[in-house]
PDB file of C-alpha atoms in Angstrom:
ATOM      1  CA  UNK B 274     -12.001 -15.561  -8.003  1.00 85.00           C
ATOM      2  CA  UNK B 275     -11.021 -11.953  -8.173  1.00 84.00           C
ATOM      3  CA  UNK B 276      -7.150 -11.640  -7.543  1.00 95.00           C
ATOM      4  CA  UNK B 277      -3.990 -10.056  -8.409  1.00 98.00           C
ATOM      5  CA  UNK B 278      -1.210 -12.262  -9.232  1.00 98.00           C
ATOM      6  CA  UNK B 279       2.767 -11.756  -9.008  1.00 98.00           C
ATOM      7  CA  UNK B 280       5.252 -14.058 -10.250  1.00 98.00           C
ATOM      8  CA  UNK B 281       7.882 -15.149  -8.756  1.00 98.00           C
ATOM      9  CA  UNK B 282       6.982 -15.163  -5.251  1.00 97.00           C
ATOM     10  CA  UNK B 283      10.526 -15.548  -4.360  1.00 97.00           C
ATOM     11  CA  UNK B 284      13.962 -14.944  -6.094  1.00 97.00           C
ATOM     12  CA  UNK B 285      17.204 -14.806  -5.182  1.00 97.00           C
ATOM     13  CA  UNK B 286      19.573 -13.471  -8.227  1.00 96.00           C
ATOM     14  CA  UNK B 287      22.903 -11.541  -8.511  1.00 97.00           C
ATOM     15  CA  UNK B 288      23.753  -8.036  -9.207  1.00 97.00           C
ATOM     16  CA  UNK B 289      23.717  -7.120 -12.979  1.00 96.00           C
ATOM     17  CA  UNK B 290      20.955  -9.437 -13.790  1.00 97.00           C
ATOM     18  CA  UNK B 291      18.088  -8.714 -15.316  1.00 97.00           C
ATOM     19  CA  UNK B 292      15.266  -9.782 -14.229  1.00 97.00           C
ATOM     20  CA  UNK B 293      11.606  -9.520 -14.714  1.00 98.00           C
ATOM     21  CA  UNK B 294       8.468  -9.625 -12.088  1.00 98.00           C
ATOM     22  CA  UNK B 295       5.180 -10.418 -13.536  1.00 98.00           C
ATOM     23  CA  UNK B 296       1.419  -8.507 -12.045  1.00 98.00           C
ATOM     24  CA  UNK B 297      -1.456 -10.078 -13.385  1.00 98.00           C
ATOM     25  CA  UNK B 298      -5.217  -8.685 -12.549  1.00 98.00           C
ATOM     26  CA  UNK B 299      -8.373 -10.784 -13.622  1.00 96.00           C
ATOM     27  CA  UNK B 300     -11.104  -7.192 -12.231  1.00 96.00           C
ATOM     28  CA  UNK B 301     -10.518  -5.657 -15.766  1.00 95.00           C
ATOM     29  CA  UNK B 302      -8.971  -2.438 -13.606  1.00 96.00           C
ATOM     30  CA  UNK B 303      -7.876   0.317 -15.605  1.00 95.00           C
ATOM     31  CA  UNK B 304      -5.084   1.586 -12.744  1.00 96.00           C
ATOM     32  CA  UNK B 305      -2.280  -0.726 -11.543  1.00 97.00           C
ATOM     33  CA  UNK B 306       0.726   0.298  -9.343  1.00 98.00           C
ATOM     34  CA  UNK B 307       3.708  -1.223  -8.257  1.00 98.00           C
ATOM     35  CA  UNK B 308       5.210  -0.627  -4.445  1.00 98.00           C
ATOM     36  CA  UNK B 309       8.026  -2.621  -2.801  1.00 98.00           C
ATOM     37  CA  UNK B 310       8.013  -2.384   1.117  1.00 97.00           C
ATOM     38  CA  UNK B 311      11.253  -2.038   3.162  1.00 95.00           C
ATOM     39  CA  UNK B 312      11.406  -1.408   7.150  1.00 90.00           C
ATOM     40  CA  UNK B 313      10.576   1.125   8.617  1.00 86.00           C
ATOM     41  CA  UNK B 314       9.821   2.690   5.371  1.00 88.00           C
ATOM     42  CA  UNK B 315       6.189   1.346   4.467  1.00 89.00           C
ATOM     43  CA  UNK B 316       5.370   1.120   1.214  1.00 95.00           C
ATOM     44  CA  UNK B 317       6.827   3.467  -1.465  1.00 97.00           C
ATOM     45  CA  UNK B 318       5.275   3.625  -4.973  1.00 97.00           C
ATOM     46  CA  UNK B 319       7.650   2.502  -7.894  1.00 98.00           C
ATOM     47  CA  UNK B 320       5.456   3.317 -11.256  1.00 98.00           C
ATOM     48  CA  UNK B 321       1.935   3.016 -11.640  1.00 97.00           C
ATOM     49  CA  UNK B 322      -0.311   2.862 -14.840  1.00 97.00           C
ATOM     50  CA  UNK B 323      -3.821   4.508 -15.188  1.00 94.00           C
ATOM     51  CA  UNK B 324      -4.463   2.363 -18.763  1.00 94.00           C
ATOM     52  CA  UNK B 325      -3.075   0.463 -21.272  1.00 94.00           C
ATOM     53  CA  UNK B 326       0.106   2.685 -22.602  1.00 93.00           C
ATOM     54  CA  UNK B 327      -0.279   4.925 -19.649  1.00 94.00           C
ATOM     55  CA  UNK B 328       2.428   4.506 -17.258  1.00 97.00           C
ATOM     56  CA  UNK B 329       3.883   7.444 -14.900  1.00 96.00           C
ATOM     57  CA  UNK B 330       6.606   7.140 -11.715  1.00 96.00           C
ATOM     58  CA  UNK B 331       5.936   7.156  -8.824  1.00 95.00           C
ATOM     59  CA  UNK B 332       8.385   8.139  -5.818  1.00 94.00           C
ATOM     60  CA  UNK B 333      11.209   5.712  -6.486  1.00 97.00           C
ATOM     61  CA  UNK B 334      11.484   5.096 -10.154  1.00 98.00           C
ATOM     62  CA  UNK B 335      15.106   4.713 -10.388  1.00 97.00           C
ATOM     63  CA  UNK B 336      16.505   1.773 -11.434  1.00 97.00           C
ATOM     64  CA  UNK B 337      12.678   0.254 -12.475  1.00 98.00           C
ATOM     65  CA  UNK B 338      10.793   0.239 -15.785  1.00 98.00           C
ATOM     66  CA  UNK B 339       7.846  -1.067 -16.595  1.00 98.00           C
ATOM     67  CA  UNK B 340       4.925  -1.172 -19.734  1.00 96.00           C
ATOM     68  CA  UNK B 341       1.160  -1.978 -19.981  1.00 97.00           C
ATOM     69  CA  UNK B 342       0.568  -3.154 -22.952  1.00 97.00           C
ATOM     70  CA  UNK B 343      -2.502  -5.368 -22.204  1.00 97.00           C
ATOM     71  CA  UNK B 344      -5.016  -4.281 -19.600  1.00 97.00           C
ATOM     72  CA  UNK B 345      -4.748  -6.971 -16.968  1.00 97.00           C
ATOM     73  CA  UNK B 346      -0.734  -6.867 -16.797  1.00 98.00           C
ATOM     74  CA  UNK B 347       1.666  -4.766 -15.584  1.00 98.00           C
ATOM     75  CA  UNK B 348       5.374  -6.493 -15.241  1.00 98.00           C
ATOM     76  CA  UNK B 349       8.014  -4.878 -13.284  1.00 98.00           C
ATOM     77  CA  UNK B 350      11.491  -4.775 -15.179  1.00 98.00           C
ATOM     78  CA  UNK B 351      14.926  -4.092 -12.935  1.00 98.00           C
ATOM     79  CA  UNK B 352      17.904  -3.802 -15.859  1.00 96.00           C
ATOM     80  CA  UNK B 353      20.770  -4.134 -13.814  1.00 97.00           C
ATOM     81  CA  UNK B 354      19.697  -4.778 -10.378  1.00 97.00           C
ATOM     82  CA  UNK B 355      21.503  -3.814  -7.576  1.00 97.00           C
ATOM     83  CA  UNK B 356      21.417  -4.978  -4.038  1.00 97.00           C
ATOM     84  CA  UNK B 357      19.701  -1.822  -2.537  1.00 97.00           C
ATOM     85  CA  UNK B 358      16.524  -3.238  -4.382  1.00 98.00           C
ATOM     86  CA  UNK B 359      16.158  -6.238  -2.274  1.00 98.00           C
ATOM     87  CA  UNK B 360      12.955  -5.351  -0.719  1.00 97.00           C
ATOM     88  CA  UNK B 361       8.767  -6.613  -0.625  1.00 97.00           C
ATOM     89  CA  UNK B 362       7.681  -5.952  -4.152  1.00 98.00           C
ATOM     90  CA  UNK B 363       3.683  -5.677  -4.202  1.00 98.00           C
ATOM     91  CA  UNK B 364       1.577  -4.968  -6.863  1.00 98.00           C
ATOM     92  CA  UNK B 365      -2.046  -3.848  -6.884  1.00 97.00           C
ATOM     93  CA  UNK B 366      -4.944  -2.502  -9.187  1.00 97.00           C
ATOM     94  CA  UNK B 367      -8.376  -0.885  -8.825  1.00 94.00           C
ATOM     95  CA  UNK B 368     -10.626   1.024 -10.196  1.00 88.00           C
ATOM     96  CA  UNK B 369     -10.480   4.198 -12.689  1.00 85.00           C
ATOM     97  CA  UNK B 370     -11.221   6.300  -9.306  1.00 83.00           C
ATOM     98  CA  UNK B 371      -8.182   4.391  -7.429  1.00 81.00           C
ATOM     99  CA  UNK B 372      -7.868   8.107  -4.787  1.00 77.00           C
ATOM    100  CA  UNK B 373     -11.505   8.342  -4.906  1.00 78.00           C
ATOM    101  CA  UNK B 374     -12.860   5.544  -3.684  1.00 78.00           C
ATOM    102  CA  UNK B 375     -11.940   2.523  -5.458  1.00 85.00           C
ATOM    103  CA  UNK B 376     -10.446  -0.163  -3.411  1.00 90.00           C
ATOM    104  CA  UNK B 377      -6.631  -1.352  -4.701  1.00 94.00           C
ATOM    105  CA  UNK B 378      -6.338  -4.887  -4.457  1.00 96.00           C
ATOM    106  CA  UNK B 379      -2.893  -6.231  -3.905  1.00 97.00           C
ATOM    107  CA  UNK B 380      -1.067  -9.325  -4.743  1.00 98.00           C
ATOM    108  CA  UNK B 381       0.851 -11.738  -2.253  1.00 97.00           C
ATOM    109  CA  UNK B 382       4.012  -9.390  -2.892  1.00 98.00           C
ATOM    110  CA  UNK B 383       7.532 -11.335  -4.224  1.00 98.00           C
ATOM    111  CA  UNK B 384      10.315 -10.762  -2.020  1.00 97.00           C
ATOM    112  CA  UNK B 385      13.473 -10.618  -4.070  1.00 98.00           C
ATOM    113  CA  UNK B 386      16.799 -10.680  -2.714  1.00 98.00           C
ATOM    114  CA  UNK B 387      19.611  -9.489  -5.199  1.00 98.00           C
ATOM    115  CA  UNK B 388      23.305 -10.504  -3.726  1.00 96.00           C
TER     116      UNK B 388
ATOM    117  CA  UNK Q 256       9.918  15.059   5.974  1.00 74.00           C
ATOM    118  CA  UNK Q 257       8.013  12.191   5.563  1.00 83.00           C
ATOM    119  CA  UNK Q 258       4.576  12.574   4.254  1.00 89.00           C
ATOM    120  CA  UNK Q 259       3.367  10.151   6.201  1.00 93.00           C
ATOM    121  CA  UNK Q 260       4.234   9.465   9.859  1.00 94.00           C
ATOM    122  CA  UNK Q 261       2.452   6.587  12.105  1.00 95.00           C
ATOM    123  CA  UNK Q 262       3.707   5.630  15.517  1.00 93.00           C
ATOM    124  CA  UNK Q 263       5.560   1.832  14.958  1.00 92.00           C
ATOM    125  CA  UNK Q 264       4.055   0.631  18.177  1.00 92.00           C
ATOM    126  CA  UNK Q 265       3.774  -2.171  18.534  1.00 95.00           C
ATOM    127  CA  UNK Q 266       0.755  -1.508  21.030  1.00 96.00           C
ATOM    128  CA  UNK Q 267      -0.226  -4.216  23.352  1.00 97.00           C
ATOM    129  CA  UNK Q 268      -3.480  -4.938  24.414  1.00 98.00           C
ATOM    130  CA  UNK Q 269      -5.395  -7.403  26.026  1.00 98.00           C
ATOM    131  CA  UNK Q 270      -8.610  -8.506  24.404  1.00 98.00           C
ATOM    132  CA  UNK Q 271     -12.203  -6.650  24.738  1.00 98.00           C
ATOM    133  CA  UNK Q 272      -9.758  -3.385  24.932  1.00 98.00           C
ATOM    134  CA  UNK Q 273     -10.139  -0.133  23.347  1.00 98.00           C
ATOM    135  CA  UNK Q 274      -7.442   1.275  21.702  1.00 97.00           C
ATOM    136  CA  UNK Q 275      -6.561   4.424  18.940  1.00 96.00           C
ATOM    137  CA  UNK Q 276      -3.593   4.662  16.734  1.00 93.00           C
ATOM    138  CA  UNK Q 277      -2.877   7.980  14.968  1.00 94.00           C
ATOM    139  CA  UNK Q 278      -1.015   9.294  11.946  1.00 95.00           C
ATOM    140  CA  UNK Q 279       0.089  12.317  10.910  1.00 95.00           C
ATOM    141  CA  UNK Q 280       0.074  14.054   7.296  1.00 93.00           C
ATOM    142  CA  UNK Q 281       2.509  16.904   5.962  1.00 91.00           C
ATOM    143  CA  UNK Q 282       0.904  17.877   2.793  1.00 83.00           C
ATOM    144  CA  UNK Q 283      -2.118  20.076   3.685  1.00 79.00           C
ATOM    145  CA  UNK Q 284      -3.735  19.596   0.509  1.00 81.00           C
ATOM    146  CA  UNK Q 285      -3.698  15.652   0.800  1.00 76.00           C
ATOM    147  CA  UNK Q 286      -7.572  14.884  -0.265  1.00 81.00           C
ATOM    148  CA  UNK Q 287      -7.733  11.125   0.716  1.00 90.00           C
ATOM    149  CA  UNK Q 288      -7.371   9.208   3.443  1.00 93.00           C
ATOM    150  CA  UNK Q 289      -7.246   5.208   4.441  1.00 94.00           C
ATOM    151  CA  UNK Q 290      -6.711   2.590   6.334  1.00 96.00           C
ATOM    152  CA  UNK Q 291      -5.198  -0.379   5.461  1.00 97.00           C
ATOM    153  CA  UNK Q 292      -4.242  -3.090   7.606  1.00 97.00           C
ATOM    154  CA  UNK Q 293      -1.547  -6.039   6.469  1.00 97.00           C
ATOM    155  CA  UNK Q 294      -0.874  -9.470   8.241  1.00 96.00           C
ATOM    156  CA  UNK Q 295       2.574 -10.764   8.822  1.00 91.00           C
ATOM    157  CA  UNK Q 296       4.683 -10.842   5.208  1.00 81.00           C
ATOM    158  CA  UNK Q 297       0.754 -11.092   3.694  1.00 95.00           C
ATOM    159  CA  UNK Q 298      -0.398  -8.315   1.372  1.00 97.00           C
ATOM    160  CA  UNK Q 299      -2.387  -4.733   2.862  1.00 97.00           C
ATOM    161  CA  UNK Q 300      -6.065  -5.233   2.241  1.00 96.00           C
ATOM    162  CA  UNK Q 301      -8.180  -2.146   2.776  1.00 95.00           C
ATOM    163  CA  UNK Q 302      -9.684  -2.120   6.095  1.00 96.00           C
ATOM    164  CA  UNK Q 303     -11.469   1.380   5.131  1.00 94.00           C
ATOM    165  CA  UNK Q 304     -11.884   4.473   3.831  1.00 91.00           C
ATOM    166  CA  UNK Q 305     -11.822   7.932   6.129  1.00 92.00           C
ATOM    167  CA  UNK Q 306     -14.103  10.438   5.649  1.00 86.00           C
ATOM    168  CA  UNK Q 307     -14.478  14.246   6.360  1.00 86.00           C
ATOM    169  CA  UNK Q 308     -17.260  13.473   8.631  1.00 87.00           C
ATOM    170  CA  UNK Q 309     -15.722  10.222  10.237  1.00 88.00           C
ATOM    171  CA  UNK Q 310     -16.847   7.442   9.878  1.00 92.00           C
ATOM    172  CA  UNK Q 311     -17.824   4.235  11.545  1.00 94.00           C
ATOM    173  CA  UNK Q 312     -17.609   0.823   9.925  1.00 94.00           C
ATOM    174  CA  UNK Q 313     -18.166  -2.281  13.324  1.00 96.00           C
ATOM    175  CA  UNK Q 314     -15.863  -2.046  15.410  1.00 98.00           C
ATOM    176  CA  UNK Q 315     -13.752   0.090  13.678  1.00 98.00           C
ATOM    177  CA  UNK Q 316     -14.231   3.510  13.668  1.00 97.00           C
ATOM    178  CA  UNK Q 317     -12.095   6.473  11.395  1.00 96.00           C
ATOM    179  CA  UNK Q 318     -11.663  10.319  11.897  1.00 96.00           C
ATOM    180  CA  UNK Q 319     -10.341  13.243  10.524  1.00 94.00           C
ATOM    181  CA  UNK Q 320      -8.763  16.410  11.559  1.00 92.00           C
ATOM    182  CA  UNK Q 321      -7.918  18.614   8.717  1.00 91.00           C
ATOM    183  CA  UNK Q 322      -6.708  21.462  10.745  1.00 91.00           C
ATOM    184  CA  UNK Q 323      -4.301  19.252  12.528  1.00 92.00           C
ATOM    185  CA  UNK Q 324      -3.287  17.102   9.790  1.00 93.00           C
ATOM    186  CA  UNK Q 325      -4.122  13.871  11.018  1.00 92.00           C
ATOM    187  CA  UNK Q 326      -6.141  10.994  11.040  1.00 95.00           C
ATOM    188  CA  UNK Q 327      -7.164   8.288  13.859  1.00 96.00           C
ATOM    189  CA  UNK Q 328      -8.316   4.715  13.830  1.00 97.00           C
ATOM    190  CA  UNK Q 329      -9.895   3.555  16.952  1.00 97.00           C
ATOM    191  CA  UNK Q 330     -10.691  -0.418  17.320  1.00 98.00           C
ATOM    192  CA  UNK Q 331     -13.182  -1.341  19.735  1.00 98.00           C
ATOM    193  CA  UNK Q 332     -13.776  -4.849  21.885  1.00 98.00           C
ATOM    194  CA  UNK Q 333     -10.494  -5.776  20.328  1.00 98.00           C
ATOM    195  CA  UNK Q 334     -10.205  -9.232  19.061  1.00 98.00           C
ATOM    196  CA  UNK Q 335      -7.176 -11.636  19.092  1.00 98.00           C
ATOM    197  CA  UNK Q 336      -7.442 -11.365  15.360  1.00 97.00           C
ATOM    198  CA  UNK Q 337      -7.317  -7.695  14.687  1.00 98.00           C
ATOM    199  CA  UNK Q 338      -3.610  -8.601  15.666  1.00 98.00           C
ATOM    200  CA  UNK Q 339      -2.131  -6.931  12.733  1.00 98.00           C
ATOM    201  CA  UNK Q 340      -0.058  -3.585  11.363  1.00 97.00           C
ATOM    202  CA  UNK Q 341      -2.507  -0.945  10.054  1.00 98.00           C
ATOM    203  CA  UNK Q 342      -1.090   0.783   7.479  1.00 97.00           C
ATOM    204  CA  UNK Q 343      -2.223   4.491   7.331  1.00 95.00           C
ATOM    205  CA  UNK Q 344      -2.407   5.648   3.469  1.00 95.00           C
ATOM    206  CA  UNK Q 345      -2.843   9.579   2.109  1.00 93.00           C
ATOM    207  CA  UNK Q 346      -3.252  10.309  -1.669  1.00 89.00           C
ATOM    208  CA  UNK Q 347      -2.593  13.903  -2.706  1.00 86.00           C
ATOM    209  CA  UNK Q 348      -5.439  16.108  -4.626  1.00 81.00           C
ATOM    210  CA  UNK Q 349      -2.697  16.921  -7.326  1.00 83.00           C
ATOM    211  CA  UNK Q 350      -2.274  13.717  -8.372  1.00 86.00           C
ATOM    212  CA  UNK Q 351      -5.083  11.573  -7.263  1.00 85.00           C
ATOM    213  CA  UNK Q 352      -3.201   8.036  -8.826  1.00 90.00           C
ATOM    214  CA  UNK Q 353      -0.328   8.174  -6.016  1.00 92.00           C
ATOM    215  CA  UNK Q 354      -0.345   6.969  -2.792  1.00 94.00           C
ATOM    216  CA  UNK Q 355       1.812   7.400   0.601  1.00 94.00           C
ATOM    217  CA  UNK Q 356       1.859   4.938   3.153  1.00 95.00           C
ATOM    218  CA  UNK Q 357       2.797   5.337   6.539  1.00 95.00           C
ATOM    219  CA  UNK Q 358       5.086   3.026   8.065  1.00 95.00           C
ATOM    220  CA  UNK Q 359       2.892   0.725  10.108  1.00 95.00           C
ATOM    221  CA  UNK Q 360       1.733   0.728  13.871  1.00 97.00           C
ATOM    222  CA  UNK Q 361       1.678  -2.743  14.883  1.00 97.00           C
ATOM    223  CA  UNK Q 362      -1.157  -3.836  17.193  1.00 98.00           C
ATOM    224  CA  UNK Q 363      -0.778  -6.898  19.122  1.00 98.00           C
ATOM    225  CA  UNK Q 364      -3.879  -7.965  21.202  1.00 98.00           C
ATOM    226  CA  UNK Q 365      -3.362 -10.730  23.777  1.00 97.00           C
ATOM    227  CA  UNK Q 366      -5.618 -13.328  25.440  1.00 96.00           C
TER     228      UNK Q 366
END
């Protein structure tokens, strides 16, 4: 089955903590973006990654890195996270044409909660 | 400014009902446009692309207005399950790998 993967689903962790958030796509798609969703916001994108080694920020970088060193995954890294970042994480993937035309395909999101 | 603004609704209808959500763009040279619609805490899935010419896909039916920066989604003979936020999504022509998403207008349709 086609899908896009994100692990953990849930965490709850403490300021200062590092922590990482795994993406995972099995559609051998070249692009793969990370978002997190907070109300009344929508989504905002966080980094996204046109290819392996390609990575490039999106509108709310700060405080996020990430890498693509294999094609299907793209893990989310917070350093020293802070509890503004609680939020919806989602990641998703598509397509080389991911504005023109290719669908993204988004995981079932991971909802972290840093106290 | 936000680049993209939707009304939050939430808009409620009874069922067989007709009924249009719109959302607005500020960046004139935005180049595509979508819809996306997301269940309660579930992921957006891509409910569908919106073309120049508009564009009609069931039900569901997507325009365009370039001159006045936005772009509609009408649902018609709504169903209880189209009970959902659509998500309305712009991506810029300088940088065709980033995406803005509106907020959400949250459609509940009702027996």
């Amino acid at each position: 089955e086609a899908q896009v993967t994100q692990n953990p689903r849930y965490l709850i962790t403490v300021t200062g903590k590092k922590l990482t958030v795994t993406c995972s796509q099995n559609m051998n798609h070249e692009y793969m973006s990370w978002y997190r969703q907070d109300p009344g916001l929508g989504l905002r994108q966080i980094y996204y990654s046109m290819n392996v080694e390609v990575t490039d920020k999106g509108d709310v970088p700060e405080g996020y890195k990430v890498s693509r060193k294999e094609k299907r995954n793209f893990p989310l890294i917070l350093e020293s996270p802070s509890p503004n970042q609680t939020s919806l994480y989602f990641c998703a993937s598509s397509g080389p044409r991911a504005g023109r035309g290719d669908t993204q395909y988004f995981g079932p999101g991971t909802r972290l909660t840093v106290l | 400014r936000k680049e993209v603004e939707q009304d939050p609704g939430p808009f409620n209808v009874p069922e067989g009902a007709t009924v249009a959500f719109n959302c607005t763009y500020s960046n004139s040279a935005s180049q595509s446009f979508f819809w996306y619609r997301q269940d309660c805490r579930k992921e957006p899935k891509l409910l569908m692309s919106v073309y120049s010419s508009g564009n009609e896909d069931g039900r569901f039916t997507a325009q365009l207005n370039r001159a006045s920066q936005y772009i509609s989604l009408l649902i018609r003979d709504s169903k209880l399950s189209d009970s959902a936020t659509y998500l309305c999504v712009v991506n810029p022509l300088y940088n065709f790998n980033k995406f803005y998403f509106g907020s959400g207008t949250k459609l509940n349709v009702k027996p």
